[in-house]
Coordinates of C-alpha atoms in Angstrom, one line a residue:
G1 CA 2.4 12.1 10.8
P2 CA 4.3 9.5 12.8
G3 CA 1.5 7.0 12.8
H4 CA 0.4 6.9 9.2
R5 CA 3.7 5.9 7.6
A6 CA 4.5 3.2 10.1
L7 CA 5.3 -0.1 9.2
I8 CA 3.4 -3.0 7.9
S9 CA 2.6 -0.9 4.9
T10 CA 4.0 2.0 3.1
Q11 CA 1.4 3.3 5.5
A12 CA 0.9 0.9 8.4
T13 CA 1.2 2.1 11.9
G14 CA 3.9 0.5 13.8
R15 CA 7.6 0.5 13.1
F16 CA 9.5 -2.7 13.3
C17 CA 13.1 -3.5 14.0
G18 CA 14.5 -6.8 15.0
A19 CA 17.4 -9.2 14.8
P20 CA 17.9 -12.6 13.2
A21 CA 18.8 -15.2 15.8
A22 CA 22.3 -15.5 14.5
R23 CA 23.3 -11.9 13.8
R24 CA 21.4 -9.5 16.1
R25 CA 21.0 -6.9 13.4
Q26 CA 18.3 -4.2 13.6
I27 CA 15.4 -4.4 11.2
F28 CA 12.5 -2.1 10.5
F29 CA 9.3 -3.6 9.1
G30 CA 7.3 -1.8 6.5
E31 CA 6.3 -2.1 2.8
V32 CA 7.6 1.3 1.8
L33 CA 8.5 1.3 -1.9
S34 CA 11.7 3.3 -1.9
R35 CA 14.6 4.5 0.3
R36 CA 13.4 8.1 0.1
R37 CA 9.9 7.2 1.3
Q38 CA 11.2 5.0 4.0
G39 CA 13.1 7.8 5.6
F40 CA 16.2 5.9 6.4
A41 CA 18.9 3.9 4.7
Y42 CA 18.8 0.1 4.7
E43 CA 21.0 -2.7 3.4
R44 CA 18.4 -5.1 2.1
K45 CA 14.7 -6.0 2.5
L46 CA 12.6 -9.1 3.0
V47 CA 8.9 -9.6 2.6
G48 CA 7.3 -11.4 5.6
Y49 CA 4.5 -11.3 8.1
V50 CA 3.7 -11.0 11.8
K51 CA 1.1 -13.1 13.6
G52 CA -1.7 -11.8 15.8
Y53 CA -1.9 -8.3 14.2
V54 CA -3.9 -6.7 11.3
R55 CA -3.6 -3.6 9.2
R56 CA -6.6 -1.2 9.5
F57 CA -7.5 2.2 8.1
H58 CA -8.4 3.4 11.5
L59 CA -6.0 6.4 11.9
G60 CA -7.1 10.0 11.2
D61 CA -4.4 11.9 9.3
E62 CA -4.7 15.6 9.4
S63 CA -1.2 16.3 8.1
H64 CA 0.0 14.2 5.2
R65 CA -3.3 13.0 3.6
G66 CA -5.8 15.3 5.2
V67 CA -6.1 18.7 6.9
P68 CA -7.0 19.9 10.4
G69 CA -10.7 19.3 11.0
S70 CA -11.0 17.0 8.0
P71 CA -8.6 14.1 8.4
G72 CA -7.8 11.5 5.7
R73 CA -7.5 7.9 6.6
A74 CA -4.2 6.1 7.2
V75 CA -3.4 2.6 8.4
T76 CA -2.6 1.4 11.8
L77 CA -1.2 -1.9 13.1
E78 CA -3.6 -3.4 15.7
A79 CA -3.7 -6.5 17.9
A80 CA -6.1 -9.1 16.5
K81 CA -6.8 -12.8 16.8
P82 CA -3.8 -15.2 17.2
D83 CA -4.3 -16.6 13.7
D84 CA -4.5 -13.2 11.9
L85 CA -1.5 -12.2 9.8
C86 CA -0.2 -8.9 8.6
W87 CA 2.3 -8.9 5.7
G88 CA 5.0 -6.2 5.1
C89 CA 8.6 -5.8 4.2
A90 CA 11.5 -6.0 6.6
F91 CA 14.4 -3.6 6.1
L92 CA 17.8 -4.5 7.5
L93 CA 19.4 -1.4 9.0
P94 CA 23.1 -0.6 8.6
A95 CA 25.0 -1.6 11.7
A96 CA 26.6 1.9 12.0
S97 CA 23.3 3.8 12.2
A98 CA 20.9 1.2 13.5
R99 CA 21.0 2.3 17.2
R100 CA 20.4 6.0 16.3
I101 CA 17.5 5.1 14.0
V102 CA 15.8 2.9 16.6
E103 CA 16.3 5.6 19.4
S104 CA 14.7 8.1 17.1
M105 CA 11.8 5.8 16.4
D106 CA 11.3 5.3 20.2
V107 CA 10.8 9.0 20.6
R108 CA 8.7 9.5 17.5
E109 CA 6.4 6.6 18.3
A110 CA 6.1 7.2 22.1
S111 CA 2.3 7.3 21.9
Y112 CA 2.3 3.7 20.6
E113 CA 2.9 0.5 22.6
K114 CA 6.1 -1.3 21.9
R115 CA 6.0 -5.1 21.1
S116 CA 8.5 -7.7 20.4
L117 CA 7.3 -10.0 17.5
D118 CA 8.6 -12.7 15.2
L119 CA 8.7 -12.2 11.4
F120 CA 7.7 -15.2 9.3
G121 CA 8.1 -15.9 5.6
R122 CA 6.5 -18.0 3.0
R123 CA 8.6 -21.1 3.6
S124 CA 7.5 -21.9 7.1
E125 CA 4.6 -21.0 9.4
A126 CA 6.5 -22.3 12.4
L127 CA 10.0 -21.1 12.0
P128 CA 10.5 -17.3 12.1
V129 CA 12.8 -15.6 9.6
V130 CA 13.6 -12.9 12.1
R131 CA 13.1 -13.0 15.8
D132 CA 12.4 -10.1 18.2
V133 CA 11.0 -7.7 15.7
I134 CA 10.1 -4.5 17.5
A135 CA 6.6 -3.2 16.7
Y136 CA 4.9 0.0 17.8
V137 CA 1.2 -0.8 17.8
V138 CA -1.9 1.1 18.6
S139 CA -2.2 1.7 22.3
S140 CA -5.1 0.5 24.4
C141 CA -4.9 3.8 26.4
P142 CA -7.6 6.2 25.2
A143 CA -5.4 9.2 25.8
K144 CA -2.6 7.9 23.7
R145 CA -5.0 6.9 21.0
K146 CA -6.3 10.5 20.9
Q147 CA -2.7 11.8 20.6
V148 CA -2.1 9.9 17.4
G149 CA -5.5 10.7 15.9
Y150 CA -7.0 7.2 16.2
L151 CA -10.5 7.2 14.7
G152 CA -11.3 3.5 15.1
P153 CA -13.5 1.3 12.9
A154 CA -16.1 2.7 10.4
P155 CA -18.2 1.1 7.6
V156 CA -16.1 0.4 4.5
P157 CA -18.2 2.8 2.3
D158 CA -17.6 5.7 4.8
I159 CA -13.8 5.0 4.9
A160 CA -13.8 4.9 1.1
A161 CA -15.7 8.2 0.8
T162 CA -13.2 9.9 3.1
I163 CA -10.3 8.6 1.1
V164 CA -11.7 9.8 -2.2
A165 CA -12.4 13.3 -0.8
S166 CA -9.2 13.8 1.3
R167 CA -6.0 15.5 0.4
G168 CA -3.0 16.8 2.5
K169 CA 0.5 18.1 2.0
S170 CA 1.7 14.7 0.8
G171 CA -1.1 14.5 -1.9
R172 CA -4.3 12.7 -2.3
N173 CA -5.5 10.1 0.2
L174 CA -6.4 8.1 -2.8
D175 CA -2.8 7.7 -3.9
Y176 CA -1.9 6.4 -0.4
L177 CA -4.5 3.7 -0.7
V178 CA -3.6 2.9 -4.4
N179 CA 0.1 2.5 -3.6
L180 CA -0.6 0.2 -0.7
D181 CA -3.1 -1.9 -2.7
A182 CA -0.6 -2.1 -5.6
W183 CA 2.2 -3.2 -3.3
L184 CA 0.0 -6.0 -1.9
R185 CA -1.0 -7.1 -5.4
E186 CA 2.6 -7.0 -6.6
H187 CA 3.6 -9.4 -3.8
A188 CA 0.5 -11.7 -4.2
I189 CA -0.8 -10.8 -0.7
F190 CA -4.5 -10.6 0.0
D191 CA -5.6 -8.2 2.7
D192 CA -9.4 -8.4 3.0
H193 CA -9.7 -5.0 4.7
V194 CA -7.5 -3.1 2.1
S195 CA -9.1 -5.0 -0.8
A196 CA -12.6 -4.1 0.4
I197 CA -11.8 -0.4 0.7
A198 CA -10.0 -0.3 -2.6
G199 CA -13.0 -1.9 -4.3
A200 CA -15.3 0.6 -2.7
V201 CA -13.1 3.5 -3.8
R202 CA -13.0 2.2 -7.4
A203 CA -16.8 2.0 -7.4
L204 CA -17.1 5.5 -6.1
R205 CA -14.7 6.9 -8.7
A206 CA -16.3 5.1 -11.5
A207 CA -19.6 6.7 -10.6
S208 CA -18.2 10.1 -9.9
R209 CA -18.0 13.3 -11.9
E210 CA -14.2 12.9 -11.8
A211 CA -14.5 9.7 -13.8
E212 CA -16.8 11.4 -16.3
E213 CA -14.4 14.3 -16.7
E214 CA -11.5 11.9 -17.4
E215 CA -13.6 10.1 -20.0
R216 CA -14.5 13.5 -21.6
V217 CA -10.8 14.3 -21.9
C218 CA -10.4 11.0 -23.8
E219 CA -13.2 11.9 -26.1
D220 CA -11.8 15.4 -26.8
D221 CA -8.3 14.1 -27.4
G222 CA -9.1 11.0 -29.4
A223 CA -12.5 11.9 -30.9
V224 CA -13.8 8.6 -29.6
R225 CA -15.7 7.5 -26.6
C226 CA -13.7 5.5 -24.1
A227 CA -15.4 2.3 -22.9
G228 CA -13.4 2.2 -19.6
Q229 CA -10.0 2.9 -18.1
V230 CA -6.8 1.0 -17.5
V231 CA -4.9 2.2 -14.5
I232 CA -1.1 1.7 -14.7
D233 CA 1.8 2.1 -12.3
D234 CA 4.4 4.9 -12.4
G235 CA 7.0 2.9 -14.4
A236 CA 4.5 2.0 -17.1
A237 CA 3.2 5.6 -17.2
E238 CA 6.7 6.8 -18.0
V239 CA 7.2 4.2 -20.7
V240 CA 3.8 4.9 -22.4
S241 CA 4.2 8.7 -22.1
N242 CA 7.9 9.0 -23.3
C243 CA 8.7 6.0 -25.3
H244 CA 5.3 5.5 -27.1
R245 CA 5.5 1.8 -26.6
S246 CA 2.6 -0.7 -26.2
L247 CA 1.4 -1.4 -22.7
L248 CA 2.3 -4.7 -21.1
A249 CA 0.2 -6.5 -18.4
V250 CA 3.0 -6.2 -15.8
G251 CA 2.5 -2.4 -15.7
I252 CA -1.3 -2.6 -15.2
V253 CA -2.8 -2.1 -11.7
W254 CA -6.4 -2.6 -12.5
A255 CA -9.2 -2.0 -15.0
E256 CA -12.3 0.2 -14.4
G257 CA -15.5 -0.4 -16.3
E258 CA -16.6 -3.3 -18.4
F259 CA -15.4 -3.6 -21.9
A260 CA -14.6 -6.3 -24.5
A261 CA -11.4 -7.0 -26.3
G262 CA -10.8 -4.4 -29.1
A263 CA -12.5 -1.6 -27.2
T264 CA -11.0 1.9 -26.9
V265 CA -10.0 2.7 -23.3
A266 CA -8.3 5.5 -21.5
V267 CA -4.9 4.8 -20.0
V268 CA -4.7 6.5 -16.6
S269 CA -1.9 6.9 -14.1
L270 CA -2.1 6.1 -10.4
A271 CA -2.5 9.8 -9.7
G272 CA -5.6 9.9 -12.0
A273 CA -4.0 11.7 -15.0
A274 CA -5.1 10.7 -18.5
I275 CA -2.0 9.5 -20.4
A276 CA -3.3 8.0 -23.6
T277 CA -6.1 6.1 -25.3
G278 CA -5.8 2.9 -27.1
R279 CA -7.4 -0.4 -28.2
V280 CA -7.1 -3.3 -25.8
A281 CA -6.3 -6.9 -26.8
Y282 CA -8.2 -8.2 -23.8
S283 CA -11.5 -7.7 -22.1
S284 CA -11.8 -5.9 -18.8
A285 CA -12.3 -9.3 -17.0
E286 CA -9.2 -10.7 -18.6
I287 CA -7.2 -7.6 -17.8
K288 CA -8.1 -7.9 -14.1
C289 CA -6.8 -11.5 -14.1
I290 CA -3.4 -10.7 -15.7
A291 CA -2.8 -7.2 -14.2
G292 CA 0.7 -7.0 -12.8
K293 CA 1.7 -10.3 -14.4
R294 CA 4.6 -10.9 -16.7
S295 CA 4.1 -12.3 -20.2
R296 CA 4.9 -15.9 -19.4
A297 CA 2.4 -15.8 -16.5
C298 CA -0.2 -14.2 -18.7
A299 CA 0.1 -17.1 -21.2
E300 CA -0.5 -19.5 -18.4
I301 CA -3.5 -17.7 -17.0
L302 CA -5.1 -17.0 -20.5
P303 CA -3.8 -19.8 -22.7
G304 CA -4.3 -19.3 -26.5

């Protein structure tokens, strides 16, 4: 749906476009991971944040990550306190097609309110990297909120339970959350809302029958009992599956369960598929510290 793929995240509601002060070029803001998922071509991208807004899993998605009558949860971009920040990725649009893309977004996001914001980067909290970024945010009008399927706040455990149980034409709601959480981790961005929901989802999955079934697969295939799981990104999954190479920390998203160094664990993809089993060189606590890090950084985090 138009709301759930909007900007500040691969899934944040609100599309952004803007112009650097010197060049007046159009930019969309969102942390989508590929050109195909973004839905339009772009020349380059830049990680940054907007002030006074937050990302929230407050949108009901009955199309892509849910079904009519049983919506999944997708993120929205909502007005918040002046000192709140929302990080994402700005995509510079090609000059030749920028106007057409923006006009299309104006139509598609008509049920949202249009805002002009500044995009900031890590170097300065006072000087914007891009000015006049256009953002389509959740409307204050109840009728417009209803049109986009806005559900509003809910307890974190409830949102997590919905995400675990929901699936739509674009796949599992869980994958939507995992991809967003992985993007934030990759860019060293902490989002308390997303982090809390991701943690609650991991706890639910660890205790669920699905987790038990995945462990049983490991036992059947490897004739050993797995002490936990190591979840890896798509690139690492391809390497482990096809090249039979050892797994490096940079490809790890997180670890599930508690285990010591030397334990046998299941290696699982973001989609939940069991890929392999193997012995780990680090404990689960250590893996959580170095997940997503390159070898040099790992040596600094875990010296010796």
